[in-house]
Amino acid sequence: MAASKKTPLYETHLEYGGKIVEFGGWLLPVQYTGILEEHRAVREKAGLFDVSHMGEVLVKGPDAFAFVQKLVTNDVSRLANHKIQYTPMCYQDGGTVDDLLIYKQGEEEYLLVINAANIEKDWQWMQENKGGFHTELINLSDHTAQLALQGPLAQAILSQLTDVALENLEYYWFLPKVMVAGKETLVSRTGYTGEDGFEIYCRPEDAASLWNSIMTAGKSYGLLPAGLGCRDTLRFEACLPLYGHELSKEISPLEAGIGMFVKLDKGDFIGCAALAEQKKNGVKRKIVGFVITGRGIARPEYPVMAQGRCIGTVTTGTYSPSLDKNIGLALVEAEFAIIGQQFDIEIRGKKVAAQVIPKPFYRRKGK
Amino acid sequence: MKTPVELKYSRDHEWVKIEGTRARVGITDYAQSQLGDVVFVEVPTVDSKIAVGASFSVVESVKAVSDIYAPIGGVIVEVNETLTDAPEIMNEDPYGEGWLVVIEIADPADLNQLLSSDEYEKLIAEGGH
């Protein structure tokens, strides 16, 4: 096992009181002051995350579009310059290799942002499928740092550090070469918390300086440094899938309930036939949201029981700070994936009552 | 990190306060800080018998599920029911309102295995194990 990697902000996290844990091969802060406090800061004000562990692969060349279009399930032809698209990337059998963001930087240049734990696997997969495409793949993961400023006050905070009119930057668009606090960055209006916010890509050597500038600019707004702990509770409340939980080699995007990012009419792509088959016949399993109506907290891997048998497993489950309820996501047999359906979650050998509720659990107000 | 001198401590991060033939038990300041925000406590039932080292309660923070092990054996005579509705008290006042159970001590010899505050402080300074 390789030693855990440090992001360029490792020392900064220690200075800010971050409690470091190992995550997907990286040493990252799970929390600073506390998960609940950081969660609420992001929902009500703003939080700053280090997401430098995420991977970045640049695809460039005459066949860049054709290659990416074959690689992912979403329709990349719909992307305008400087627009971003969320998409699953599948195996031939419809299982998921990863979920990623595609940044269209030009007609022959796409930046793919991939999950930290999947960097090696995705890189291999892209190389294997490059075939005759006239395109170059460049792994920029080690040369890119990334900060995520998330929350309703994110725009007000970041605006203090840049001359760019951020109010004109729409959701899922980005701006290259933006000067933020004197450093050249790429700024996108994206995030993984269910809130408004920005993701700021920069050179690793600029990350600590940017972090400090943003924290200083956000001080009077109630900005807090935020760790992996609340990143998970926030994305979970917004029902954004987490690879390895709601999506995996064994779980297709259709089963995960993100079929809107699978465009079967766009022409052939990897996994197209299998996913078309799943869509035609209906999926056998589905991700549902549930609330615990008994007492207890569901955790990943706990069995879901109904009619005296196991009908699925919990993929994510925790206490929801925004709802003040114990809720979860589970992959269950499709016939049980109906709002109002009751089943039990087996918590340490005891059956605890739960009920299927609509997703997402949390939706932000406004734009 | 507080470690009151009048208390005894287990290697599993429980504290014990002797009250005659009984012992009040909770989790230490160090334990609550390591757990983070406590959001659920599975309290045991009164009259249940527990053996030294056995898990008798579960404390859950947002991220983790942690067993609480009996620092001494005996019968549970009192349970802090407040924790059911306000588990955060464990974070806020671990040695006071955040106590977990009161145990009628079966064998006072169990107490000899516990650590003093000095010894416990040394244990956590070494990384908690």
Short mmCIF file of C-alpha atoms in Angstrom, two decimals:
data_model
loop_
_atom_site.label_atom_id
_atom_site.label_comp_id
_atom_site.label_asym_id
_atom_site.label_seq_id
_atom_site.Cartn_x
_atom_site.Cartn_y
_atom_site.Cartn_z
CA MET A 1 0.00 0.00 0.00
CA ALA A 2 1.45 3.33 -1.04
CA ALA A 3 1.85 6.03 1.59
CA SER A 4 -1.02 8.46 1.81
CA LYS A 5 -0.61 11.59 -0.28
CA LYS A 6 -0.78 15.11 1.05
CA THR A 7 -2.46 17.96 -0.78
CA PRO A 8 -0.61 21.30 -1.04
CA LEU A 9 -2.88 22.47 1.79
CA TYR A 10 -1.87 19.81 4.32
CA GLU A 11 0.11 22.21 6.53
CA THR A 12 -2.65 24.81 6.21
CA HIS A 13 -5.20 22.30 7.52
CA LEU A 14 -3.05 21.69 10.58
CA GLU A 15 -2.76 25.45 11.16
CA TYR A 16 -6.55 25.76 11.00
CA GLY A 17 -7.05 22.90 13.46
CA GLY A 18 -8.12 20.28 10.93
CA LYS A 19 -8.47 16.73 12.23
CA ILE A 20 -6.68 14.66 9.60
CA VAL A 21 -7.88 11.26 8.37
CA GLU A 22 -6.92 9.03 5.48
CA PHE A 23 -9.41 9.15 2.61
CA GLY A 24 -8.98 7.39 -0.72
CA GLY A 25 -5.19 7.43 -0.32
CA TRP A 26 -5.11 11.08 0.80
CA LEU A 27 -4.56 12.76 4.15
CA LEU A 28 -7.40 15.24 4.47
CA PRO A 29 -9.28 17.00 7.28
CA VAL A 30 -12.48 15.23 8.34
CA GLN A 31 -13.44 18.30 10.36
CA TYR A 32 -12.09 21.44 12.01
CA THR A 33 -14.51 22.62 14.71
CA GLY A 34 -17.20 20.00 14.15
CA ILE A 35 -19.19 18.39 11.36
CA LEU A 36 -22.53 19.85 12.42
CA GLU A 37 -21.19 23.41 12.76
CA GLU A 38 -19.43 23.20 9.39
CA HIS A 39 -22.52 21.68 7.76
CA ARG A 40 -24.68 24.54 9.00
CA ALA A 41 -22.12 27.14 7.94
CA VAL A 42 -22.29 25.83 4.35
CA ARG A 43 -26.11 25.78 4.35
CA GLU A 44 -26.49 29.24 5.91
CA LYS A 45 -23.30 31.16 5.12
CA ALA A 46 -20.29 29.53 3.49
CA GLY A 47 -17.63 26.87 3.89
CA LEU A 48 -14.24 26.39 2.25
CA PHE A 49 -13.13 22.90 1.24
CA ASP A 50 -9.83 21.53 -0.01
CA VAL A 51 -10.70 19.26 -2.91
CA SER A 52 -7.21 19.12 -4.38
CA HIS A 53 -7.35 15.34 -4.19
CA MET A 54 -9.77 15.27 -7.14
CA GLY A 55 -8.22 14.14 -10.42
CA GLU A 56 -8.00 16.10 -13.67
CA VAL A 57 -7.38 14.67 -17.11
CA LEU A 58 -7.01 16.90 -20.15
CA VAL A 59 -8.21 15.45 -23.44
CA LYS A 60 -6.99 17.39 -26.47
CA GLY A 61 -6.60 16.94 -30.18
CA PRO A 62 -8.77 16.68 -33.32
CA ASP A 63 -10.69 13.64 -31.99
CA ALA A 64 -11.10 14.92 -28.43
CA PHE A 65 -14.86 15.35 -28.82
CA ALA A 66 -15.40 11.97 -30.50
CA PHE A 67 -13.34 10.23 -27.83
CA VAL A 68 -15.12 11.82 -24.86
CA GLN A 69 -18.48 11.24 -26.52
CA LYS A 70 -17.67 7.53 -26.76
CA LEU A 71 -16.35 7.40 -23.21
CA VAL A 72 -19.29 8.87 -21.28
CA THR A 73 -23.06 8.43 -21.19
CA ASN A 74 -24.12 12.07 -21.40
CA ASP A 75 -24.32 13.92 -24.72
CA VAL A 76 -21.16 15.98 -24.98
CA SER A 77 -22.37 17.57 -28.26
CA ARG A 78 -24.70 19.68 -26.13
CA LEU A 79 -21.75 21.38 -24.44
CA ALA A 80 -20.98 24.97 -25.35
CA ASN A 81 -17.55 26.46 -24.84
CA HIS A 82 -16.88 27.05 -21.12
CA LYS A 83 -19.91 24.99 -20.15
CA ILE A 84 -19.70 22.04 -17.76
CA GLN A 85 -21.52 18.73 -17.87
CA TYR A 86 -21.99 16.04 -15.24
CA THR A 87 -21.83 12.51 -16.56
CA PRO A 88 -21.36 8.88 -15.60
CA MET A 89 -18.68 6.84 -17.40
CA CYS A 90 -19.65 3.19 -17.83
CA TYR A 91 -18.30 -0.27 -18.56
CA GLN A 92 -19.72 -2.28 -21.44
CA ASP A 93 -22.10 -4.01 -19.01
CA GLY A 94 -23.56 -0.71 -17.78
CA GLY A 95 -21.73 -0.74 -14.43
CA THR A 96 -20.13 2.58 -13.56
CA VAL A 97 -16.40 3.29 -13.92
CA ASP A 98 -16.77 6.74 -12.35
CA ASP A 99 -18.85 9.89 -12.40
CA LEU A 100 -17.18 13.06 -13.58
CA LEU A 101 -17.45 16.64 -14.72
CA ILE A 102 -16.54 17.63 -18.26
CA TYR A 103 -15.28 21.17 -18.81
CA LYS A 104 -15.32 22.16 -22.47
CA GLN A 105 -12.28 24.39 -22.89
CA GLY A 106 -12.44 24.54 -26.67
CA GLU A 107 -13.50 22.54 -29.74
CA GLU A 108 -10.53 20.23 -29.30
CA GLU A 109 -9.99 20.42 -25.56
CA TYR A 110 -11.95 18.91 -22.68
CA LEU A 111 -10.97 18.80 -19.02
CA LEU A 112 -12.35 15.78 -17.15
CA VAL A 113 -12.58 16.07 -13.36
CA ILE A 114 -12.64 12.63 -11.78
CA ASN A 115 -12.87 11.13 -8.31
CA ALA A 116 -9.65 10.97 -6.26
CA ALA A 117 -9.93 7.28 -5.44
CA ASN A 118 -10.50 6.45 -9.11
CA ILE A 119 -7.67 8.40 -10.75
CA GLU A 120 -5.50 5.37 -11.59
CA LYS A 121 -8.44 3.24 -12.67
CA ASP A 122 -9.97 5.97 -14.83
CA TRP A 123 -6.61 6.76 -16.42
CA GLN A 124 -6.17 3.10 -17.33
CA TRP A 125 -9.70 2.92 -18.69
CA MET A 126 -9.21 5.99 -20.86
CA GLN A 127 -5.91 4.66 -22.20
CA GLU A 128 -7.47 1.28 -23.00
CA ASN A 129 -10.29 2.89 -24.93
CA LYS A 130 -8.29 5.51 -26.77
CA GLY A 131 -7.93 3.18 -29.73
CA GLY A 132 -7.54 5.02 -33.01
CA PHE A 133 -8.74 8.36 -31.74
CA HIS A 134 -6.38 11.14 -32.65
CA THR A 135 -6.19 12.66 -29.22
CA GLU A 136 -3.76 13.21 -26.39
CA LEU A 137 -4.51 12.46 -22.73
CA ILE A 138 -2.66 14.41 -20.06
CA ASN A 139 -3.02 13.56 -16.39
CA LEU A 140 -2.94 16.94 -14.63
CA SER A 141 -3.96 15.56 -11.22
CA ASP A 142 -0.62 16.22 -9.53
CA HIS A 143 -0.33 19.68 -11.04
CA THR A 144 -3.72 20.99 -10.04
CA ALA A 145 -5.06 22.11 -6.66
CA GLN A 146 -8.70 22.81 -6.11
CA LEU A 147 -10.68 24.75 -3.52
CA ALA A 148 -14.46 24.65 -3.19
CA LEU A 149 -16.18 27.69 -1.73
CA GLN A 150 -19.77 26.66 -1.04
CA GLY A 151 -22.79 28.34 0.47
CA PRO A 152 -25.26 31.18 -0.09
CA LEU A 153 -22.60 33.82 0.68
CA ALA A 154 -19.96 32.30 -1.60
CA GLN A 155 -20.43 34.88 -4.37
CA ALA A 156 -20.24 37.82 -1.95
CA ILE A 157 -17.03 36.46 -0.45
CA LEU A 158 -15.26 35.59 -3.70
CA SER A 159 -16.28 38.86 -5.34
CA GLN A 160 -14.01 40.70 -2.94
CA LEU A 161 -10.98 38.93 -4.40
CA THR A 162 -11.63 39.25 -8.12
CA ASP A 163 -12.63 41.87 -10.70
CA VAL A 164 -14.70 39.34 -12.63
CA ALA A 165 -18.48 39.83 -12.38
CA LEU A 166 -19.32 36.53 -10.72
CA GLU A 167 -23.04 37.31 -10.77
CA ASN A 168 -22.88 36.73 -14.54
CA LEU A 169 -21.39 33.27 -14.13
CA GLU A 170 -24.27 30.82 -14.37
CA TYR A 171 -24.58 27.42 -12.71
CA TYR A 172 -22.39 24.83 -14.46
CA TRP A 173 -20.35 27.38 -16.43
CA PHE A 174 -16.72 28.29 -15.87
CA LEU A 175 -14.24 31.05 -16.57
CA PRO A 176 -10.59 30.30 -17.39
CA LYS A 177 -7.71 32.58 -16.37
CA VAL A 178 -9.51 34.41 -13.58
CA MET A 179 -7.30 36.39 -11.22
CA VAL A 180 -8.32 35.65 -7.63
CA ALA A 181 -6.31 37.40 -4.92
CA GLY A 182 -3.49 37.88 -7.43
CA LYS A 183 -3.34 34.22 -8.52
CA GLU A 184 -4.40 32.84 -11.87
CA THR A 185 -7.23 30.34 -11.49
CA LEU A 186 -10.09 28.66 -13.28
CA VAL A 187 -13.39 29.38 -11.55
CA SER A 188 -16.51 27.30 -12.08
CA ARG A 189 -19.96 27.63 -10.57
CA THR A 190 -20.19 24.05 -9.40
CA GLY A 191 -19.99 22.06 -6.21
CA TYR A 192 -20.95 18.98 -4.30
CA THR A 193 -23.00 20.31 -1.41
CA GLY A 194 -26.40 21.21 -2.87
CA GLU A 195 -25.57 24.89 -2.35
CA ASP A 196 -24.54 27.70 -4.66
CA GLY A 197 -20.79 28.05 -4.84
CA PHE A 198 -17.57 27.92 -6.79
CA GLU A 199 -14.77 25.52 -7.47
CA ILE A 200 -11.43 27.22 -7.92
CA TYR A 201 -8.65 25.39 -9.75
CA CYS A 202 -5.13 26.68 -9.28
CA ARG A 203 -1.44 25.78 -9.29
CA PRO A 204 -0.47 23.71 -6.22
CA GLU A 205 2.01 26.41 -5.12
CA ASP A 206 -0.79 29.01 -5.06
CA ALA A 207 -3.27 26.94 -3.03
CA ALA A 208 -2.25 27.97 0.49
CA SER A 209 -2.12 31.65 -0.39
CA LEU A 210 -5.58 31.44 -2.01
CA TRP A 211 -6.97 29.53 0.95
CA ASN A 212 -5.75 32.22 3.35
CA SER A 213 -7.05 35.05 1.14
CA ILE A 214 -10.50 33.47 0.90
CA MET A 215 -10.65 32.73 4.63
CA THR A 216 -9.72 36.34 5.38
CA ALA A 217 -12.27 37.70 2.89
CA GLY A 218 -14.94 35.45 4.36
CA LYS A 219 -14.27 36.11 8.02
CA SER A 220 -16.97 38.73 8.51
CA TYR A 221 -19.43 36.57 6.51
CA GLY A 222 -19.12 33.61 8.86
CA LEU A 223 -17.05 31.49 6.46
CA LEU A 224 -15.64 28.35 8.08
CA PRO A 225 -13.07 25.86 6.83
CA ALA A 226 -15.03 22.68 6.12
CA GLY A 227 -13.89 19.05 6.14
CA LEU A 228 -14.77 15.78 4.49
CA GLY A 229 -17.30 14.97 7.22
CA CYS A 230 -19.71 17.72 6.30
CA ARG A 231 -18.92 17.35 2.60
CA ASP A 232 -20.50 13.91 2.94
CA THR A 233 -23.56 14.98 4.97
CA LEU A 234 -24.15 17.92 2.60
CA ARG A 235 -23.92 15.92 -0.63
CA PHE A 236 -25.99 13.17 0.96
CA GLU A 237 -28.86 15.55 1.87
CA ALA A 238 -28.82 16.80 -1.72
CA CYS A 239 -28.81 13.11 -2.85
CA LEU A 240 -25.72 13.59 -5.01
CA PRO A 241 -24.32 10.10 -5.58
CA LEU A 242 -20.98 9.12 -4.07
CA TYR A 243 -18.88 6.70 -6.08
CA GLY A 244 -18.42 3.46 -4.15
CA HIS A 245 -21.78 3.97 -2.44
CA GLU A 246 -24.61 4.94 -4.81
CA LEU A 247 -22.55 4.24 -7.93
CA SER A 248 -20.07 1.44 -8.56
CA LYS A 249 -18.88 -1.23 -10.95
CA GLU A 250 -22.00 -3.14 -9.87
CA ILE A 251 -24.43 -0.21 -9.92
CA SER A 252 -25.49 1.38 -13.23
CA PRO A 253 -26.51 5.03 -13.54
CA LEU A 254 -30.09 3.89 -14.24
CA GLU A 255 -30.18 1.94 -10.98
CA ALA A 256 -28.68 4.92 -9.20
CA GLY A 257 -31.54 7.09 -10.45
CA ILE A 258 -29.38 9.36 -12.59
CA GLY A 259 -30.76 8.14 -15.93
CA MET A 260 -31.20 11.75 -17.06
CA PHE A 261 -27.44 11.79 -17.63
CA VAL A 262 -27.62 8.75 -19.92
CA LYS A 263 -28.46 9.83 -23.48
CA LEU A 264 -29.29 6.68 -25.37
CA ASP A 265 -30.10 8.65 -28.54
CA LYS A 266 -26.69 10.29 -28.94
CA GLY A 267 -25.07 7.48 -30.91
CA ASP A 268 -22.90 4.64 -29.73
CA PHE A 269 -20.91 4.89 -26.50
CA ILE A 270 -19.40 2.42 -24.06
CA GLY A 271 -22.22 0.68 -22.21
CA CYS A 272 -24.92 1.93 -24.59
CA ALA A 273 -26.35 -1.52 -25.45
CA ALA A 274 -26.47 -2.71 -21.84
CA LEU A 275 -28.05 0.50 -20.60
CA ALA A 276 -30.62 0.48 -23.43
CA GLU A 277 -31.53 -3.06 -22.42
CA GLN A 278 -31.89 -2.02 -18.76
CA LYS A 279 -34.09 0.88 -19.76
CA LYS A 280 -36.28 -1.28 -21.98
CA ASN A 281 -36.79 -4.00 -19.38
CA GLY A 282 -36.79 -1.76 -16.34
CA VAL A 283 -34.08 -1.95 -13.69
CA LYS A 284 -34.31 -4.67 -11.04
CA ARG A 285 -32.87 -2.49 -8.29
CA LYS A 286 -33.16 1.19 -7.49
CA ILE A 287 -31.65 3.70 -5.11
CA VAL A 288 -34.33 5.02 -2.77
CA GLY A 289 -34.33 7.58 0.01
CA PHE A 290 -35.68 6.56 3.39
CA VAL A 291 -36.27 7.96 6.83
CA ILE A 292 -35.82 5.89 9.96
CA THR A 293 -39.18 5.93 11.74
CA GLY A 294 -37.91 3.81 14.62
CA ARG A 295 -34.79 4.64 16.62
CA GLY A 296 -31.30 4.38 15.22
CA ILE A 297 -28.97 5.46 12.47
CA ALA A 298 -28.57 3.45 9.29
CA ARG A 299 -25.01 3.02 8.04
CA PRO A 300 -23.60 1.81 4.72
CA GLU A 301 -23.87 -1.98 4.17
CA TYR A 302 -26.68 -2.46 6.70
CA PRO A 303 -29.28 -4.91 5.29
CA VAL A 304 -32.73 -3.71 4.23
CA MET A 305 -35.38 -6.26 5.20
CA ALA A 306 -38.97 -6.83 4.06
CA GLN A 307 -41.25 -9.85 3.83
CA GLY A 308 -38.79 -11.79 5.96
CA ARG A 309 -35.86 -11.44 3.58
CA CYS A 310 -33.10 -9.07 2.58
CA ILE A 311 -34.29 -6.82 -0.25
CA GLY A 312 -31.26 -4.57 -0.45
CA THR A 313 -28.55 -2.67 1.40
CA VAL A 314 -28.00 0.82 2.71
CA THR A 315 -25.56 2.80 0.51
CA THR A 316 -25.34 5.92 2.68
CA GLY A 317 -27.03 6.56 5.99
CA THR A 318 -26.48 9.12 8.68
CA TYR A 319 -28.02 11.79 10.81
CA SER A 320 -29.19 14.68 8.63
CA PRO A 321 -28.28 18.00 10.25
CA SER A 322 -30.63 20.02 8.02
CA LEU A 323 -33.65 17.78 8.60
CA ASP A 324 -32.76 16.68 12.15
CA LYS A 325 -33.73 13.14 11.16
CA ASN A 326 -31.93 9.87 10.62
CA ILE A 327 -32.19 9.22 6.91
CA GLY A 328 -30.48 7.18 4.25
CA LEU A 329 -30.14 5.95 0.70
CA ALA A 330 -30.47 2.26 -0.10
CA LEU A 331 -30.26 0.07 -3.18
CA VAL A 332 -33.39 -2.09 -3.04
CA GLU A 333 -35.38 -4.38 -5.31
CA ALA A 334 -37.42 -2.17 -7.66
CA GLU A 335 -40.82 -3.33 -6.37
CA PHE A 336 -39.99 -1.81 -2.97
CA ALA A 337 -38.86 1.52 -4.42
CA ILE A 338 -42.18 3.27 -3.94
CA ILE A 339 -42.73 6.43 -1.89
CA GLY A 340 -44.36 5.43 1.39
CA GLN A 341 -43.10 1.83 1.22
CA GLN A 342 -42.17 0.53 4.65
CA PHE A 343 -39.28 -1.78 5.38
CA ASP A 344 -36.81 -2.46 8.16
CA ILE A 345 -33.14 -1.62 8.40
CA GLU A 346 -31.17 -4.20 10.34
CA ILE A 347 -29.08 -2.20 12.79
CA ARG A 348 -26.66 -4.36 14.78
CA GLY A 349 -29.00 -7.34 14.54
CA LYS A 350 -32.17 -5.41 15.39
CA LYS A 351 -34.88 -4.52 12.90
CA VAL A 352 -35.65 -0.80 12.91
CA ALA A 353 -38.61 0.59 10.95
CA ALA A 354 -38.00 2.87 7.97
CA GLN A 355 -40.08 4.39 5.19
CA VAL A 356 -39.30 5.42 1.62
CA ILE A 357 -39.41 9.21 1.16
CA PRO A 358 -38.88 11.46 -1.88
CA LYS A 359 -35.41 12.56 -2.99
CA PRO A 360 -33.60 14.85 -2.68
CA PHE A 361 -33.87 15.28 1.06
CA TYR A 362 -32.73 18.87 0.79
CA ARG A 363 -33.15 21.43 -1.97
CA ARG A 364 -31.78 24.94 -1.67
CA LYS A 365 -34.07 27.90 -2.11
CA GLY A 366 -33.59 30.41 -4.89
CA LYS A 367 -31.45 29.83 -7.93
CA MET B 1 -8.43 18.01 27.46
CA LYS B 2 -9.90 17.57 30.93
CA THR B 3 -9.13 14.52 33.08
CA PRO B 4 -10.49 15.22 36.60
CA VAL B 5 -8.23 13.74 39.31
CA GLU B 6 -11.13 12.35 41.39
CA LEU B 7 -12.14 9.95 38.61
CA LYS B 8 -10.78 6.60 37.42
CA TYR B 9 -10.34 5.78 33.74
CA SER B 10 -10.43 2.75 31.46
CA ARG B 11 -8.15 2.13 28.51
CA ASP B 12 -11.28 2.27 26.33
CA HIS B 13 -11.85 5.91 27.34
CA GLU B 14 -14.63 5.55 29.88
CA TRP B 15 -14.51 7.37 33.21
CA VAL B 16 -15.68 5.91 36.53
CA LYS B 17 -16.80 7.81 39.61
CA ILE B 18 -17.15 5.75 42.79
CA GLU B 19 -20.34 6.49 44.73
CA GLY B 20 -20.34 4.01 47.65
CA THR B 21 -21.07 0.55 46.25
CA ARG B 22 -21.97 2.04 42.90
CA ALA B 23 -20.09 3.60 40.04
CA ARG B 24 -21.19 6.33 37.68
CA VAL B 25 -19.79 5.84 34.19
CA GLY B 26 -19.43 8.04 31.13
CA ILE B 27 -17.06 8.69 28.25
CA THR B 28 -14.04 10.93 28.68
CA ASP B 29 -13.49 14.40 27.30
CA TYR B 30 -10.87 12.87 25.00
CA ALA B 31 -13.36 10.25 23.77
CA GLN B 32 -16.06 12.80 22.98
CA SER B 33 -13.56 15.02 21.15
CA GLN B 34 -12.37 12.07 19.08
CA LEU B 35 -15.94 11.03 18.25
CA GLY B 36 -17.05 14.48 17.20
CA ASP B 37 -20.70 15.52 17.33
CA VAL B 38 -22.64 12.78 19.12
CA VAL B 39 -26.03 12.37 17.43
CA PHE B 40 -27.34 9.10 18.82
CA VAL B 41 -26.89 7.09 22.00
CA GLU B 42 -28.24 3.60 22.39
CA VAL B 43 -28.71 3.41 26.15
CA PRO B 44 -28.87 0.03 27.93
CA THR B 45 -31.84 -1.07 30.03
CA VAL B 46 -31.94 -0.77 33.81
CA ASP B 47 -31.37 -4.09 35.66
CA SER B 48 -29.26 -5.53 32.86
CA LYS B 49 -26.11 -7.28 33.98
CA ILE B 50 -22.80 -6.39 32.39
CA ALA B 51 -19.37 -7.98 32.46
CA VAL B 52 -16.07 -6.12 32.44
CA GLY B 53 -15.02 -5.34 28.89
CA ALA B 54 -18.39 -6.16 27.36
CA SER B 55 -20.08 -3.67 25.06
CA PHE B 56 -23.18 -2.30 26.79
CA SER B 57 -24.00 0.82 24.84
CA VAL B 58 -23.41 2.39 21.43
CA VAL B 59 -22.58 6.02 20.80
CA GLU B 60 -22.86 7.36 17.26
CA SER B 61 -21.36 10.54 15.94
CA VAL B 62 -22.16 11.86 12.47
CA LYS B 63 -19.38 9.74 10.98
CA ALA B 64 -18.79 6.84 13.34
CA VAL B 65 -20.40 4.11 15.39
CA SER B 66 -18.59 3.36 18.66
CA ASP B 67 -19.17 0.65 21.21
CA ILE B 68 -18.92 1.58 24.86
CA TYR B 69 -17.30 -1.12 26.97
CA ALA B 70 -18.04 -1.75 30.65
CA PRO B 71 -15.07 -0.55 32.73
CA ILE B 72 -16.40 -2.63 35.64
CA GLY B 73 -18.89 -5.48 35.98
CA GLY B 74 -22.22 -5.40 37.77
CA VAL B 75 -25.86 -4.48 37.35
CA ILE B 76 -27.02 -1.28 35.68
CA VAL B 77 -29.18 0.52 38.23
CA GLU B 78 -29.63 3.85 36.52
CA VAL B 79 -29.53 5.05 32.91
CA ASN B 80 -29.25 8.63 31.70
CA GLU B 81 -32.44 8.75 29.63
CA THR B 82 -31.79 12.41 28.76
CA LEU B 83 -29.20 11.22 26.24
CA THR B 84 -31.96 9.69 24.12
CA ASP B 85 -33.32 13.10 23.20
CA ALA B 86 -30.22 15.19 23.76
CA PRO B 87 -27.17 13.10 22.82
CA GLU B 88 -25.12 16.29 22.36
CA ILE B 89 -24.82 16.54 26.17
CA MET B 90 -22.07 13.94 25.85
CA ASN B 91 -20.03 16.51 23.93
CA GLU B 92 -21.00 19.45 26.07
CA ASP B 93 -20.58 18.01 29.56
CA PRO B 94 -18.95 14.55 29.39
CA TYR B 95 -18.12 14.37 33.12
CA GLY B 96 -21.37 15.93 34.33
CA GLU B 97 -24.78 15.86 32.67
CA GLY B 98 -23.39 13.59 29.96
CA TRP B 99 -22.95 10.57 32.26
CA LEU B 100 -24.22 7.31 30.79
CA VAL B 101 -25.08 4.75 33.49
CA VAL B 102 -24.76 3.93 37.18
CA ILE B 103 -23.54 0.39 37.91
CA GLU B 104 -23.92 -1.55 41.18
CA ILE B 105 -20.39 -2.90 41.47
CA ALA B 106 -20.21 -6.71 41.49
CA ASP B 107 -16.52 -7.07 42.31
CA PRO B 108 -14.60 -4.10 43.74
CA ALA B 109 -11.39 -5.75 42.51
CA ASP B 110 -12.37 -4.53 39.00
CA LEU B 111 -11.49 -1.03 40.15
CA ASN B 112 -7.82 -1.99 40.52
CA GLN B 113 -7.56 -2.35 36.75
CA LEU B 114 -8.54 1.26 36.15
CA LEU B 115 -6.13 4.11 35.53
CA SER B 116 -5.55 7.27 37.54
CA SER B 117 -5.95 10.62 35.76
CA ASP B 118 -2.15 10.84 35.40
CA GLU B 119 -1.94 7.39 33.86
CA TYR B 120 -4.86 8.14 31.55
CA GLU B 121 -3.33 11.42 30.42
CA LYS B 122 -0.17 9.52 29.58
CA LEU B 123 -2.21 7.00 27.58
CA ILE B 124 -3.88 9.64 25.43
CA ALA B 125 -0.61 11.51 24.99
CA GLU B 126 0.76 8.33 23.46
CA GLY B 127 -2.09 8.24 20.99
CA GLY B 128 -4.90 6.67 22.92
CA HIS B 129 -4.00 2.99 22.84
#
